[in-house]
PDB file of C-alpha atoms and ligand atoms in Angstrom:
ATOM      1  CA  MET A  19     -19.702   9.547 -15.331  1.00 94.00           C
ATOM      2  CA  LEU A  20     -17.365   6.587 -15.230  1.00 97.00           C
ATOM      3  CA  SER A  21     -18.070   3.467 -17.257  1.00 97.00           C
ATOM      4  CA  GLN A  22     -19.356   0.570 -15.164  1.00 98.00           C
ATOM      5  CA  SER A  23     -16.175  -1.495 -15.564  1.00 97.00           C
ATOM      6  CA  VAL A  24     -13.868   1.347 -14.445  1.00 98.00           C
ATOM      7  CA  LEU A  25     -16.231   2.327 -11.604  1.00 98.00           C
ATOM      8  CA  THR A  26     -16.425  -1.228 -10.273  1.00 98.00           C
ATOM      9  CA  ALA A  27     -12.642  -1.625 -10.386  1.00 98.00           C
ATOM     10  CA  MET A  28     -12.094   1.735  -8.646  1.00 98.00           C
ATOM     11  CA  ASN A  29     -14.634   0.973  -5.916  1.00 98.00           C
ATOM     12  CA  ASP A  30     -12.855  -2.355  -5.370  1.00 98.00           C
ATOM     13  CA  GLN A  31      -9.543  -0.479  -5.234  1.00 98.00           C
ATOM     14  CA  ILE A  32     -10.799   1.716  -2.375  1.00 98.00           C
ATOM     15  CA  LYS A  33     -11.255  -1.486  -0.413  1.00 98.00           C
ATOM     16  CA  TYR A  34      -7.793  -2.821  -1.323  1.00 97.00           C
ATOM     17  CA  GLU A  35      -6.112   0.447  -0.321  1.00 97.00           C
ATOM     18  CA  PHE A  36      -7.900   0.459   3.052  1.00 98.00           C
ATOM     19  CA  GLN A  37      -7.088  -3.247   3.393  1.00 97.00           C
ATOM     20  CA  ALA A  38      -3.404  -2.355   2.865  1.00 97.00           C
ATOM     21  CA  ALA A  39      -3.712   0.422   5.467  1.00 98.00           C
ATOM     22  CA  PHE A  40      -5.220  -2.097   7.889  1.00 97.00           C
ATOM     23  CA  LEU A  41      -2.482  -4.667   7.221  1.00 97.00           C
ATOM     24  CA  TYR A  42       0.308  -2.129   7.736  1.00 98.00           C
ATOM     25  CA  LEU A  43      -1.287  -0.831  10.920  1.00 98.00           C
ATOM     26  CA  SER A  44      -1.501  -4.420  12.160  1.00 98.00           C
ATOM     27  CA  MET A  45       2.208  -4.857  11.333  1.00 98.00           C
ATOM     28  CA  SER A  46       2.926  -1.646  13.227  1.00 98.00           C
ATOM     29  CA  ALA A  47       1.210  -3.080  16.323  1.00 98.00           C
ATOM     30  CA  TYR A  48       3.203  -6.313  15.952  1.00 98.00           C
ATOM     31  CA  LEU A  49       6.506  -4.380  15.630  1.00 97.00           C
ATOM     32  CA  GLU A  50       5.608  -2.279  18.693  1.00 97.00           C
ATOM     33  CA  SER A  51       5.133  -5.514  20.629  1.00 97.00           C
ATOM     34  CA  LEU A  52       8.714  -6.499  19.696  1.00 96.00           C
ATOM     35  CA  GLU A  53      10.069  -3.158  20.973  1.00 95.00           C
ATOM     36  CA  LEU A  54      10.994  -2.045  17.453  1.00 96.00           C
ATOM     37  CA  PRO A  55       9.521   1.488  17.594  1.00 96.00           C
ATOM     38  CA  GLY A  56      11.296   2.735  14.462  1.00 97.00           C
ATOM     39  CA  ALA A  57       9.952  -0.049  12.271  1.00 97.00           C
ATOM     40  CA  ALA A  58       6.531   0.351  13.918  1.00 97.00           C
ATOM     41  CA  ALA A  59       6.497   4.099  13.153  1.00 97.00           C
ATOM     42  CA  ALA A  60       7.499   3.493   9.531  1.00 96.00           C
ATOM     43  CA  MET A  61       4.670   0.975   9.017  1.00 97.00           C
ATOM     44  CA  ARG A  62       2.212   3.319  10.702  1.00 97.00           C
ATOM     45  CA  GLN A  63       3.227   6.052   8.272  1.00 96.00           C
ATOM     46  CA  GLN A  64       2.883   3.547   5.425  1.00 96.00           C
ATOM     47  CA  SER A  65      -0.625   2.832   6.694  1.00 97.00           C
ATOM     48  CA  ASP A  66      -1.480   6.555   6.558  1.00 98.00           C
ATOM     49  CA  GLU A  67      -0.261   6.706   2.964  1.00 97.00           C
ATOM     50  CA  GLU A  68      -2.542   3.828   1.979  1.00 98.00           C
ATOM     51  CA  MET A  69      -5.514   5.696   3.451  1.00 98.00           C
ATOM     52  CA  ASP A  70      -4.523   8.690   1.318  1.00 98.00           C
ATOM     53  CA  HIS A  71      -4.502   6.381  -1.722  1.00 98.00           C
ATOM     54  CA  ALA A  72      -8.006   5.166  -0.882  1.00 98.00           C
ATOM     55  CA  MET A  73      -9.190   8.770  -0.573  1.00 98.00           C
ATOM     56  CA  LYS A  74      -7.669   9.705  -3.939  1.00 98.00           C
ATOM     57  CA  PHE A  75      -9.966   7.114  -5.536  1.00 98.00           C
ATOM     58  CA  PHE A  76     -12.870   8.273  -3.343  1.00 98.00           C
ATOM     59  CA  ASP A  77     -12.463  11.879  -4.523  1.00 98.00           C
ATOM     60  CA  TYR A  78     -11.866  10.937  -8.141  1.00 98.00           C
ATOM     61  CA  ILE A  79     -15.048   8.817  -8.361  1.00 98.00           C
ATOM     62  CA  ASN A  80     -17.008  11.742  -6.902  1.00 98.00           C
ATOM     63  CA  ASP A  81     -15.322  14.231  -9.251  1.00 98.00           C
ATOM     64  CA  ARG A  82     -16.446  12.137 -12.215  1.00 98.00           C
ATOM     65  CA  GLY A  83     -20.046  12.265 -11.016  1.00 97.00           C
ATOM     66  CA  SER A  84     -20.149   8.586 -10.101  1.00 98.00           C
ATOM     67  CA  ARG A  85     -21.071   6.883  -6.850  1.00 98.00           C
ATOM     68  CA  VAL A  86     -18.654   5.553  -4.232  1.00 98.00           C
ATOM     69  CA  THR A  87     -19.718   2.240  -2.675  1.00 98.00           C
ATOM     70  CA  LEU A  88     -17.674   1.231   0.370  1.00 98.00           C
ATOM     71  CA  GLN A  89     -17.121  -2.450   1.085  1.00 98.00           C
ATOM     72  CA  ALA A  90     -16.394  -4.517   4.186  1.00 98.00           C
ATOM     73  CA  LEU A  91     -12.758  -5.054   5.123  1.00 97.00           C
ATOM     74  CA  GLU A  92     -11.266  -8.356   6.188  1.00 97.00           C
ATOM     75  CA  GLN A  93      -9.433  -8.808   9.464  1.00 97.00           C
ATOM     76  CA  PRO A  94      -5.742  -8.269   8.698  1.00 96.00           C
ATOM     77  CA  GLN A  95      -3.049 -10.761   9.658  1.00 96.00           C
ATOM     78  CA  THR A  96      -2.221 -10.001  13.287  1.00 96.00           C
ATOM     79  CA  ASN A  97       0.756 -12.242  13.954  1.00 96.00           C
ATOM     80  CA  PHE A  98       3.927 -12.730  11.981  1.00 97.00           C
ATOM     81  CA  ALA A  99       6.767 -15.220  12.389  1.00 96.00           C
ATOM     82  CA  SER A 100       9.373 -12.427  12.443  1.00 95.00           C
ATOM     83  CA  PRO A 101       9.841  -8.812  11.300  1.00 96.00           C
ATOM     84  CA  LEU A 102      11.224 -10.272   8.062  1.00 97.00           C
ATOM     85  CA  ALA A 103       8.028 -12.305   7.572  1.00 97.00           C
ATOM     86  CA  ALA A 104       5.987  -9.113   8.063  1.00 97.00           C
ATOM     87  CA  PHE A 105       8.031  -7.196   5.488  1.00 97.00           C
ATOM     88  CA  GLU A 106       7.729 -10.116   3.063  1.00 97.00           C
ATOM     89  CA  ALA A 107       3.936  -9.993   3.499  1.00 96.00           C
ATOM     90  CA  ALA A 108       4.042  -6.227   2.829  1.00 97.00           C
ATOM     91  CA  LEU A 109       6.007  -6.783  -0.388  1.00 97.00           C
ATOM     92  CA  GLY A 110       3.525  -9.453  -1.467  1.00 97.00           C
ATOM     93  CA  HIS A 111       0.653  -7.051  -0.858  1.00 96.00           C
ATOM     94  CA  GLU A 112       2.315  -4.291  -2.891  1.00 97.00           C
ATOM     95  CA  GLN A 113       2.878  -6.692  -5.795  1.00 97.00           C
ATOM     96  CA  LYS A 114      -0.800  -7.629  -5.671  1.00 97.00           C
ATOM     97  CA  VAL A 115      -1.793  -3.942  -5.668  1.00 97.00           C
ATOM     98  CA  THR A 116       0.434  -3.258  -8.684  1.00 98.00           C
ATOM     99  CA  GLY A 117      -1.473  -5.954 -10.582  1.00 98.00           C
ATOM    100  CA  LEU A 118      -4.803  -4.406  -9.548  1.00 98.00           C
ATOM    101  CA  ILE A 119      -3.736  -0.902 -10.653  1.00 98.00           C
ATOM    102  CA  ASN A 120      -2.639  -2.334 -14.004  1.00 98.00           C
ATOM    103  CA  ALA A 121      -6.009  -4.045 -14.388  1.00 98.00           C
ATOM    104  CA  ILE A 122      -7.887  -0.761 -13.742  1.00 98.00           C
ATOM    105  CA  TYR A 123      -5.614   0.926 -16.272  1.00 98.00           C
ATOM    106  CA  ALA A 124      -6.428  -1.769 -18.824  1.00 98.00           C
ATOM    107  CA  ALA A 125     -10.157  -1.184 -18.227  1.00 98.00           C
ATOM    108  CA  ALA A 126      -9.672   2.583 -18.717  1.00 98.00           C
ATOM    109  CA  VAL A 127      -7.806   1.955 -21.993  1.00 98.00           C
ATOM    110  CA  GLN A 128     -10.557  -0.405 -23.147  1.00 98.00           C
ATOM    111  CA  GLU A 129     -13.196   2.280 -22.421  1.00 98.00           C
ATOM    112  CA  LYS A 130     -11.088   5.023 -24.064  1.00 98.00           C
ATOM    113  CA  ASP A 131     -11.315   6.815 -20.698  1.00 98.00           C
ATOM    114  CA  PHE A 132      -8.340   9.174 -21.015  1.00 98.00           C
ATOM    115  CA  ALA A 133      -9.019  11.127 -17.820  1.00 98.00           C
ATOM    116  CA  SER A 134      -8.873   7.936 -15.763  1.00 98.00           C
ATOM    117  CA  GLN A 135      -5.636   6.901 -17.465  1.00 98.00           C
ATOM    118  CA  GLN A 136      -4.105  10.226 -16.495  1.00 98.00           C
ATOM    119  CA  PHE A 137      -5.400   9.845 -12.912  1.00 98.00           C
ATOM    120  CA  LEU A 138      -3.966   6.324 -12.733  1.00 98.00           C
ATOM    121  CA  ASP A 139      -0.523   7.380 -14.013  1.00 98.00           C
ATOM    122  CA  TRP A 140       0.285   8.634 -10.500  1.00 98.00           C
ATOM    123  CA  PHE A 141      -0.500   5.190  -9.066  1.00 98.00           C
ATOM    124  CA  VAL A 142       1.607   3.430 -11.708  1.00 98.00           C
ATOM    125  CA  SER A 143       4.666   5.470 -10.638  1.00 98.00           C
ATOM    126  CA  GLU A 144       3.778   5.139  -6.955  1.00 97.00           C
ATOM    127  CA  GLN A 145       3.728   1.339  -7.225  1.00 97.00           C
ATOM    128  CA  VAL A 146       7.250   1.354  -8.690  1.00 98.00           C
ATOM    129  CA  GLU A 147       8.395   3.253  -5.563  1.00 96.00           C
ATOM    130  CA  GLU A 148       6.342   1.077  -3.204  1.00 96.00           C
ATOM    131  CA  GLU A 149       7.741  -2.168  -4.586  1.00 97.00           C
ATOM    132  CA  LYS A 150      11.252  -0.753  -4.551  1.00 97.00           C
ATOM    133  CA  SER A 151      11.107   0.282  -0.887  1.00 95.00           C
ATOM    134  CA  ALA A 152       9.326  -2.922   0.184  1.00 96.00           C
ATOM    135  CA  SER A 153      11.940  -5.052  -1.630  1.00 97.00           C
ATOM    136  CA  LEU A 154      14.782  -3.137  -0.023  1.00 96.00           C
ATOM    137  CA  ARG A 155      13.273  -3.728   3.431  1.00 96.00           C
ATOM    138  CA  VAL A 156      12.976  -7.456   2.774  1.00 97.00           C
ATOM    139  CA  ALA A 157      16.587  -7.656   1.545  1.00 97.00           C
ATOM    140  CA  ARG A 158      17.972  -5.734   4.517  1.00 96.00           C
ATOM    141  CA  TRP A 159      15.942  -7.536   7.208  1.00 96.00           C
ATOM    142  CA  LYS A 160      17.014 -10.814   5.616  1.00 97.00           C
ATOM    143  CA  MET A 161      20.661  -9.771   6.126  1.00 95.00           C
ATOM    144  CA  ALA A 162      19.941  -8.754   9.725  1.00 95.00           C
ATOM    145  CA  GLU A 163      17.931 -11.813  10.754  1.00 91.00           C
ATOM    146  CA  GLY A 164      19.391 -13.471  13.831  1.00 88.00           C
ATOM    147  CA  HIS A 165      21.679 -10.498  14.510  1.00 93.00           C
ATOM    148  CA  PRO A 166      20.088  -8.285  17.198  1.00 92.00           C
ATOM    149  CA  GLY A 167      22.638  -5.497  16.693  1.00 94.00           C
ATOM    150  CA  ALA A 168      21.877  -5.291  12.982  1.00 95.00           C
ATOM    151  CA  MET A 169      18.130  -5.381  13.662  1.00 94.00           C
ATOM    152  CA  LEU A 170      18.441  -2.485  16.122  1.00 94.00           C
ATOM    153  CA  LEU A 171      20.389  -0.516  13.499  1.00 94.00           C
ATOM    154  CA  LEU A 172      17.669  -1.107  10.884  1.00 94.00           C
ATOM    155  CA  ASP A 173      14.993  -0.156  13.399  1.00 95.00           C
ATOM    156  CA  HIS A 174      16.872   3.073  14.062  1.00 94.00           C
ATOM    157  CA  GLU A 175      17.115   3.811  10.334  1.00 92.00           C
ATOM    158  CA  MET A 176      13.394   3.220   9.883  1.00 92.00           C
ATOM    159  CA  ALA A 177      12.684   5.647  12.739  1.00 90.00           C
ATOM    160  CA  GLU A 178      14.580   8.332  10.885  1.00 83.00           C
ATOM    161  CA  GLY A 179      13.081   7.439   7.522  1.00 78.00           C
ATOM    162  CA  SER A 180      16.625   7.155   6.190  1.00 66.00           C
ATOM    163  CA  GLU A 181      16.430   3.733   4.584  1.00 73.00           C
ATOM    164  CA  GLY A 182      17.440   5.218   1.252  1.00 54.00           C
ATOM    165  CA  ALA A 183      14.363   3.721  -0.363  1.00 45.00           C
ATOM    166  CA  GLY A 184      12.559   6.974  -1.096  1.00 44.00           C
ATOM    167  CA  GLU A 185       8.964   7.577  -0.147  1.00 43.00           C
TER     168      GLU A 185
HETATM  169 FE1  FE2 B 222      -1.573   2.140  -2.103  1.00 76.52          FE
HETATM  170 FE1  FE2 B 223       1.329   0.736  -1.016  1.00 76.52          FE
END
């Protein structure tokens, strides 16, 4: 069984991962509305990955003989000032999630819960990749802003998953 502090933090994390999935799906809908199908597809895939993250916590809590408690989600942001503004919001969300993962890790260290630390190691590395790819998107869409040709090129790259940012 998980300690109460680790269990509470992990149940909260299921919500944050689904909240991220919801936000990225909302961004995908926004990008579709701008006729940027490549960027929309990339954010939809990002949304799927966040659901996988939520389910990793779901399975792990069950594996440890503890109880999953799902929580209500908030309505995600539905409108953005520009694609750049959406990617900046995505980066902000990833930075917040990194802080949350670190806080769960700290709770697992405090409880001398070594299995949870090992489980969380994957998320620590994943957040490095997530922040890296989100930062690269922000930097590149900043360069392209106001230049339709450059924006179409970036959209095309995102369709192919060839942004060079890794997964
Ligand atoms: Fe995640
Ligand atoms: Fe993420």
